[in-house]
Short mmCIF file of C-alpha atoms and ligand atoms in Angstrom, two decimals:
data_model
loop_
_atom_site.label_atom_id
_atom_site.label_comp_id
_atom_site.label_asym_id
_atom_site.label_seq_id
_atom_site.Cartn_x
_atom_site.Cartn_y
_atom_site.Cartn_z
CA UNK A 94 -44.31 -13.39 29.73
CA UNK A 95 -42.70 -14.06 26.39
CA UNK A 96 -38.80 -14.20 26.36
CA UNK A 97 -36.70 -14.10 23.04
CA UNK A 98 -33.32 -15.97 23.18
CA UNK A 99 -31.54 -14.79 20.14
CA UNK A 100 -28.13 -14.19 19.16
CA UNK A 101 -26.43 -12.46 16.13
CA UNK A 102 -25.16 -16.04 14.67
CA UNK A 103 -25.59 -19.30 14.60
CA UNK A 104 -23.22 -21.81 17.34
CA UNK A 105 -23.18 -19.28 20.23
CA UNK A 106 -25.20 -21.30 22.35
CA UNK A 107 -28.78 -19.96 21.98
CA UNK A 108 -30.14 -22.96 22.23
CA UNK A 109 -28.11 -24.32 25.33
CA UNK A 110 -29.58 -21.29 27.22
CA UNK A 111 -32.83 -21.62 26.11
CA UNK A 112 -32.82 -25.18 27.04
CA UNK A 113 -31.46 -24.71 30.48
CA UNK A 114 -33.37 -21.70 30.87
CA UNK A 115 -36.79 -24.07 30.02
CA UNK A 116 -35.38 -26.40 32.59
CA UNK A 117 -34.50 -24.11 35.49
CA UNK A 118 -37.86 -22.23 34.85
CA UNK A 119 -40.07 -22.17 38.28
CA UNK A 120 -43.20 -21.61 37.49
CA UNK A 121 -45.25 -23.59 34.25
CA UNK A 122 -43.31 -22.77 31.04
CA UNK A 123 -43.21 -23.39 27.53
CA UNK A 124 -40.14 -24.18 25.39
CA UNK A 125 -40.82 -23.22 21.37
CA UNK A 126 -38.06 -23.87 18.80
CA UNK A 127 -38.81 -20.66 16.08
CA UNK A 128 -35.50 -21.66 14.36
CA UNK A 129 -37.53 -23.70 12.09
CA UNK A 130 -34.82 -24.13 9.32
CA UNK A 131 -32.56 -26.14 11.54
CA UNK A 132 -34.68 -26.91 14.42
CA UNK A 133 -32.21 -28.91 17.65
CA UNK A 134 -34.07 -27.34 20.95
CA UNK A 135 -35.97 -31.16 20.58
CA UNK A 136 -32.38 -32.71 20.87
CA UNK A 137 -31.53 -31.27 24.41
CA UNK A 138 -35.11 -31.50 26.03
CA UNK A 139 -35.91 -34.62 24.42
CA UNK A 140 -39.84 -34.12 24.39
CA UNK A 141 -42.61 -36.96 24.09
CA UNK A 142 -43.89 -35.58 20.58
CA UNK A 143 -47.88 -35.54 20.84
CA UNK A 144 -48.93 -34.32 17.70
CA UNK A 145 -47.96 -33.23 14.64
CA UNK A 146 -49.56 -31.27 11.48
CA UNK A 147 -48.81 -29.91 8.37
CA UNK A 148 -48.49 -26.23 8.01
CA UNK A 149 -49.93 -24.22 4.71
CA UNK A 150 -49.42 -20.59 3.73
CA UNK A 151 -52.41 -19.45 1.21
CA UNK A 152 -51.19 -18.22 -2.53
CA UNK A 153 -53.14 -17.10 -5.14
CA UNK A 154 -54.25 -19.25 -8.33
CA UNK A 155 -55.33 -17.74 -11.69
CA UNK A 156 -58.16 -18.33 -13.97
CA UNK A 157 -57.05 -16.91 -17.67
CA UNK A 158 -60.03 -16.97 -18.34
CA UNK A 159 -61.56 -14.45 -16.01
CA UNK A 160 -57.92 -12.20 -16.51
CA UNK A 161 -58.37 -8.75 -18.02
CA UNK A 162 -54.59 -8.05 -17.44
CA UNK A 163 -55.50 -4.74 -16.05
CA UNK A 164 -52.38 -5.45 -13.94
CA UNK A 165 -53.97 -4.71 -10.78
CA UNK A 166 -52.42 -7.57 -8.89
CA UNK A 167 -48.56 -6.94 -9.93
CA UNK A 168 -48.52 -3.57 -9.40
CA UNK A 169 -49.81 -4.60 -5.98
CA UNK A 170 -47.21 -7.35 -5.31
CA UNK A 171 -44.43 -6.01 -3.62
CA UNK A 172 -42.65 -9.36 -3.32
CA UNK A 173 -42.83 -9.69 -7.41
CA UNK A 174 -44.79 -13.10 -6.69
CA UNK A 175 -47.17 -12.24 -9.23
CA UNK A 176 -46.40 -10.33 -12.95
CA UNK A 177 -48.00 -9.55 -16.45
CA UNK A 178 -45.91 -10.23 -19.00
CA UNK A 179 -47.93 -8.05 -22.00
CA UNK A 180 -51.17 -9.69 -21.40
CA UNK A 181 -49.57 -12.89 -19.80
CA UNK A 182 -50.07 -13.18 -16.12
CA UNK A 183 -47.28 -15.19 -14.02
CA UNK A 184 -47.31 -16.53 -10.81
CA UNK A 185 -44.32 -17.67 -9.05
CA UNK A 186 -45.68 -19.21 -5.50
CA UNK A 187 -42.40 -20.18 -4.08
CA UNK A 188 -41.88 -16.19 -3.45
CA UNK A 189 -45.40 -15.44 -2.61
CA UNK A 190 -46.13 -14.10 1.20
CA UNK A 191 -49.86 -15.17 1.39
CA UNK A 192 -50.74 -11.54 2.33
CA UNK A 193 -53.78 -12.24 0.11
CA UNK A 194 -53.79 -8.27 -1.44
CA UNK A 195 -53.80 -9.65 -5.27
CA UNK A 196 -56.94 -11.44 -4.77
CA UNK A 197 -58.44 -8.74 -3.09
CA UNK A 198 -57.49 -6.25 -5.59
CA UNK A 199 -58.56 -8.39 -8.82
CA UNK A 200 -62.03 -7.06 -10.03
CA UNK A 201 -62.87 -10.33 -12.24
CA UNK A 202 -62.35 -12.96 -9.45
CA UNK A 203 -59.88 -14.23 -11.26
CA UNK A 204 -57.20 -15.09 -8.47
CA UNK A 205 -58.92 -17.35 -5.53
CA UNK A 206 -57.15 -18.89 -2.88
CA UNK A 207 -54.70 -21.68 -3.40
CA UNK A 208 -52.27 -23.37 -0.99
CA UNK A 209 -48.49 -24.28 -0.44
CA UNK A 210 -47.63 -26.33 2.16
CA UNK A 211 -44.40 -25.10 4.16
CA UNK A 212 -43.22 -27.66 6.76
CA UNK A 213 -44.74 -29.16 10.14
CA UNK A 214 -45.63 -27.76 13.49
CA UNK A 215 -45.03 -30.42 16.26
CA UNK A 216 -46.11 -29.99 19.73
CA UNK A 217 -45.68 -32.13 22.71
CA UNK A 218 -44.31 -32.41 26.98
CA UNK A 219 -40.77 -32.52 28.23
CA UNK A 220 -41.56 -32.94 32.11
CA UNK A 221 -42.93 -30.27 33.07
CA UNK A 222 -42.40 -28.17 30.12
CA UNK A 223 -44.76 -27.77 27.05
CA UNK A 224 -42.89 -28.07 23.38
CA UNK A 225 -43.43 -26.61 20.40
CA UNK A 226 -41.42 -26.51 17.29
CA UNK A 227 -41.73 -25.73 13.36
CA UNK A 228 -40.14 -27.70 10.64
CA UNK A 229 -39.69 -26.07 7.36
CA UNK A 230 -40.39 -28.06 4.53
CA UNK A 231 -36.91 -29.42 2.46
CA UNK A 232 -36.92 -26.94 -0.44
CA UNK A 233 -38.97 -24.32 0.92
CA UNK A 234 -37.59 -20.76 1.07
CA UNK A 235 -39.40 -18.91 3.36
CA UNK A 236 -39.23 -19.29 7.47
CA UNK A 237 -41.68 -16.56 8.55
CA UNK A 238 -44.75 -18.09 7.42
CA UNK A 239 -44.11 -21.07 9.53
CA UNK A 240 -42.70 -19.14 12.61
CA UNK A 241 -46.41 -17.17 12.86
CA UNK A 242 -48.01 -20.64 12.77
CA UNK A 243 -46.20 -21.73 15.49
CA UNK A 244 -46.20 -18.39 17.18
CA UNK A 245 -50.03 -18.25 16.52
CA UNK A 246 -50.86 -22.06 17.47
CA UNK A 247 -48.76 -21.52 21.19
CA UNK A 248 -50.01 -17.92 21.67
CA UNK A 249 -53.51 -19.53 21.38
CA UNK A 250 -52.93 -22.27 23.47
CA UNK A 251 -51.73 -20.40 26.34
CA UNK A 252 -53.70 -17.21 26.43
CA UNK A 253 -55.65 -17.90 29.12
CA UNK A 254 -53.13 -19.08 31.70
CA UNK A 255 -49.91 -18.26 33.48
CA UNK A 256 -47.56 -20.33 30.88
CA UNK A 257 -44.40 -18.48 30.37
CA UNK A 258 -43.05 -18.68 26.75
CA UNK A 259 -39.47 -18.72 25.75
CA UNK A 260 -38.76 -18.50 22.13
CA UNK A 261 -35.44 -20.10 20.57
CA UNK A 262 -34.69 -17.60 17.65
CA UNK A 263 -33.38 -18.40 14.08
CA UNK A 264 -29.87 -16.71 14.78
CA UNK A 265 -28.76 -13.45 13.05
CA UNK A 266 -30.30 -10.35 13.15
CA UNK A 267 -32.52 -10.49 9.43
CA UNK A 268 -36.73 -11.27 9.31
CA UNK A 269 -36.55 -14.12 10.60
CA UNK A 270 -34.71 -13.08 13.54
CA UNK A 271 -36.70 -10.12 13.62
CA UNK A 272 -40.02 -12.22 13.51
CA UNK A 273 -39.27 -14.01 16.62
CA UNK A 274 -38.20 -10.97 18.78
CA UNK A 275 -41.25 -9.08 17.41
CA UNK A 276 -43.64 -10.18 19.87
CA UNK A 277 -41.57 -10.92 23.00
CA UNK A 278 -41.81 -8.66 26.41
CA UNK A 279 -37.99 -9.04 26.70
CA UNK A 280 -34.79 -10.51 25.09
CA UNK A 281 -31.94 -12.22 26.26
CA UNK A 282 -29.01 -12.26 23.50
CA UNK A 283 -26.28 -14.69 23.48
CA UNK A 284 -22.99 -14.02 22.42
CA UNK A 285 -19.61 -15.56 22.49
CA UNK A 286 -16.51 -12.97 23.54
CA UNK A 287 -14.79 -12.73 20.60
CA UNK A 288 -14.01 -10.41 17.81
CA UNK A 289 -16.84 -11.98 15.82
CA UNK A 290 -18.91 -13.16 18.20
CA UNK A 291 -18.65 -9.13 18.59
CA UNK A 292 -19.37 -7.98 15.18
CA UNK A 293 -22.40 -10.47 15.34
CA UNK A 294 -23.34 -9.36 18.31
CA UNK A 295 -23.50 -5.29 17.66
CA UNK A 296 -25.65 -5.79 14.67
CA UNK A 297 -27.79 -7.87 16.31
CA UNK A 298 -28.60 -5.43 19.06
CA UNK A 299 -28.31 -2.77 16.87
CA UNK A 300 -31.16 -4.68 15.10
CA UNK A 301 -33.76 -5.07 18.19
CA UNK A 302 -32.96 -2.47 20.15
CA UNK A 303 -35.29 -0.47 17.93
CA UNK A 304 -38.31 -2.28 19.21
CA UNK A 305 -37.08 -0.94 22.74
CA UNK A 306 -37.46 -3.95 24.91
CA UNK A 307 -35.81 -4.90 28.07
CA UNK A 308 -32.69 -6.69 26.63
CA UNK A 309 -29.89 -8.73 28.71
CA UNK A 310 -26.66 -10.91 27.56
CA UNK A 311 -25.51 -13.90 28.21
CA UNK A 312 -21.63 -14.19 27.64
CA UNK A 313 -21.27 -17.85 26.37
CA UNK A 314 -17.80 -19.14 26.62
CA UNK A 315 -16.38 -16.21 28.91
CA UNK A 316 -13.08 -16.27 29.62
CA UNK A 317 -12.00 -16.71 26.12
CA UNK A 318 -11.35 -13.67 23.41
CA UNK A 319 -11.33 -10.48 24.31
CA UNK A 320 -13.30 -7.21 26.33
CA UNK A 321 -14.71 -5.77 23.28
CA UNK A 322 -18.77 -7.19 24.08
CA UNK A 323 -18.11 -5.96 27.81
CA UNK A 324 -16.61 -2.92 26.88
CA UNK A 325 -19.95 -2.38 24.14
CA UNK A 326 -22.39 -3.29 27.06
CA UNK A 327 -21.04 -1.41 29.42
CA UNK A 328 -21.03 2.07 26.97
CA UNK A 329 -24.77 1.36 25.99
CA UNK A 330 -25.76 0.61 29.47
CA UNK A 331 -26.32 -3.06 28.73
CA UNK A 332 -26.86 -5.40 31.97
CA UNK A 333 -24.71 -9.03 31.48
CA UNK A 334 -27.39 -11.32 32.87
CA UNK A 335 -25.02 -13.81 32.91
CA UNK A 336 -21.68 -15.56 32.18
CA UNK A 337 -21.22 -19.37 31.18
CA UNK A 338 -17.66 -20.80 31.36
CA UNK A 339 -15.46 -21.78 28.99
CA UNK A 340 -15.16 -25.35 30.19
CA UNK A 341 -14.85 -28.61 29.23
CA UNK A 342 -17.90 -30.10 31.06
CA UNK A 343 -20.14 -28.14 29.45
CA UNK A 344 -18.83 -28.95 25.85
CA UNK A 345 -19.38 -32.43 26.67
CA UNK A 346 -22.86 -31.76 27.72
CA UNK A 347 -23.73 -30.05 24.28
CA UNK A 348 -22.40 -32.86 22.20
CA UNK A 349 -24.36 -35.33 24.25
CA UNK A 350 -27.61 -33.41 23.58
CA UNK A 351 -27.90 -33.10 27.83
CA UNK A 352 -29.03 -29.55 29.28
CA UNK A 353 -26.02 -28.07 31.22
CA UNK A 354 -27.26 -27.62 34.29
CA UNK A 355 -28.23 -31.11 34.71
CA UNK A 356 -24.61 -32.12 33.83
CA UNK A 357 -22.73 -29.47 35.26
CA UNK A 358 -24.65 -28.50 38.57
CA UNK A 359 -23.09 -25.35 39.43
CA UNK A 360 -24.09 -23.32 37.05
CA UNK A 361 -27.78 -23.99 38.51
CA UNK A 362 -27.28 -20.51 40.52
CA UNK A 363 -26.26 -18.74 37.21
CA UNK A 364 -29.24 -19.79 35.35
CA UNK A 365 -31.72 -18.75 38.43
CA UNK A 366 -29.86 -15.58 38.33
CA UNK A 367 -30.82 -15.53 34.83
CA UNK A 368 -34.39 -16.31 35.45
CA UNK A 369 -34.44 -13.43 38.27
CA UNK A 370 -33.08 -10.71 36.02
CA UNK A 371 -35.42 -11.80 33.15
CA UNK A 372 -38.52 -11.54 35.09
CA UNK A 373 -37.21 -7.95 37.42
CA UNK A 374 -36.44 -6.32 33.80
CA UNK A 375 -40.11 -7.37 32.67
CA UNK A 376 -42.05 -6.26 35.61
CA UNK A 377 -39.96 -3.16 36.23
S1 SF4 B 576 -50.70 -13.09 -1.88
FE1 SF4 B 576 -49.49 -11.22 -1.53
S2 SF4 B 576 -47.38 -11.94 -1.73
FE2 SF4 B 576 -48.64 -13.51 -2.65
S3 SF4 B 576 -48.72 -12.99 -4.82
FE3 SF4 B 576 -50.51 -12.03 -3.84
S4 SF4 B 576 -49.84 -9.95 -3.34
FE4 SF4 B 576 -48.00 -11.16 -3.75
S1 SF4 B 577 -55.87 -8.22 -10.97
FE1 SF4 B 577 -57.04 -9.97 -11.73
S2 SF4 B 577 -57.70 -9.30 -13.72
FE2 SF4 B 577 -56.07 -7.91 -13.15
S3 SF4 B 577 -54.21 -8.83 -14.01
FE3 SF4 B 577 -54.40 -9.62 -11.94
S4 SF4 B 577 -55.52 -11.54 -12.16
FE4 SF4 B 577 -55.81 -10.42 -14.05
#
């Protein structure tokens, strides 16, 4: 089972869920940090790093000398990674995709495969609890590149056994977001009850909901703001998984990188509550 934890903006506490949702997990699970551009799931389950390697994306390079500028390859490019400037052909790499259609479209062989390298993928144990995260590289632009490495690298690794995987999303609701939900049999979506935490939250469901999966909330911080993301859940037939406290105990936990339930034992019930709803709405 894959679970998405995602929310419609950053500091709502997706990655305090996910972490205590790793923790509180029963059976074997994996924890994987897709919010590669500010990765902190590490800083709450504190993992024994094991191994660590660089992560490429393939671009095309150019041979002038083979180039007929029959424009082939631009018209091709939909990401305007590649152009012909009257019989001057451009690459710009930083906004190429690696999809690899210009060099399969050039009839001179004049674009092979090149490289750029986009961050790291580190894997590794907390306990019990297999890591994974991706780091993207300090001036690259690009985070879904890196996210399918990961993805692809623990996908691999546990396709032949019982692992559970839950996913900490990039927050928001735009391709990266959208990469991480993609392949996930369910998603849990964080939100705080407030008037933006609501306007965050709407277009983020508004944003999965078309790939139709089973899809719960988690009400960080309830008891503060207003009714609005109950009110919005309860018109679109929305189950609240469940509610975390506004409460002081908890904050402290955050700041000292701990995993709430191990600081604040009672909410050990909400989280298995959590876990129970996550795995009824998948096997229903
Ligand atoms: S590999 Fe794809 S994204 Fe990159 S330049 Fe070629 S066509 Fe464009
Ligand atoms: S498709 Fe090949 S030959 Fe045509 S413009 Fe691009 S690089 Fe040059």
């Amino acid at each position: 089972m894959i679970i998405a934890v995602a929310s419609g903006k950053g500091g709502t506490g997706k990655t305090t869920v996910t972490a205590a949702l790793a923790a509180n997990w029963k059976t074997p699970v994996a924890a994987v940090d897709l919010d590669v551009e500010e990765p902190n799931l590490h800083l709450f389950l504190h993992p024994s790093i094991t191994g660590t390697e660089k992560g490429y994306i393939e671009i095309p390079e150019a041979d002038e000398r083979m180039c007929t500028s029959c424009g082939a390859c631009a018209e091709l490019c939909q990401f305007k990674a590649i152009a012909l400037i009257g019989d001057t052909l451009l690459t710009f790499p930083e906004m190429c995709h690696g999809c690899g259609g210009c060099i399969a479209v050039c009839p001179t062989g004049a674009l092979t495969e090149s490289s750029r390298e986009l961050g790291e993928l580190c894997h590794g144990t907390s306990g019990d609890i297999a890591f994974h995260m991706g780091r993207l590289r300090i001036g690259e632009a690009m985070c879904p590149p890196l996210m399918k490495l990961v993805k692809n690298e623990v996908f691999s690794s546990y396709e032949n056994d019982s692992r559970d995987v839950i996913l900490d999303s990039p927050p928001g609701a735009s391709c990266p977001a959208i990469c991480a939900v993609a392949d996930a049999d369910c998603v849990v979506l964080v939100t705080e009850p407030t008037p933006f935490g609501f306007y965050d939250f709407k277009i983020a469901y508004e944003a999965f909901s078309v790939f139709n999966k089973p899809t719960g909330v988690v009400v960080n911080k309830a008891g503060i703001g207003d009714m609005q993301v109950y009110a919005f859940c309860e018109e679109h037939n929305i189950p609240i998984w469940a509610e975390i406290p506004y409460d002081r105990g908890i904050a402290e936990a955050y700041s000292m990188g701990s995993v709430i339930t191990e600081a604040v034992p009672s909410l050990k019930p909400v989280f298995e509550e959590l876990t129970r709803s996550i795995q009824e709405s998948v096997h229903a």
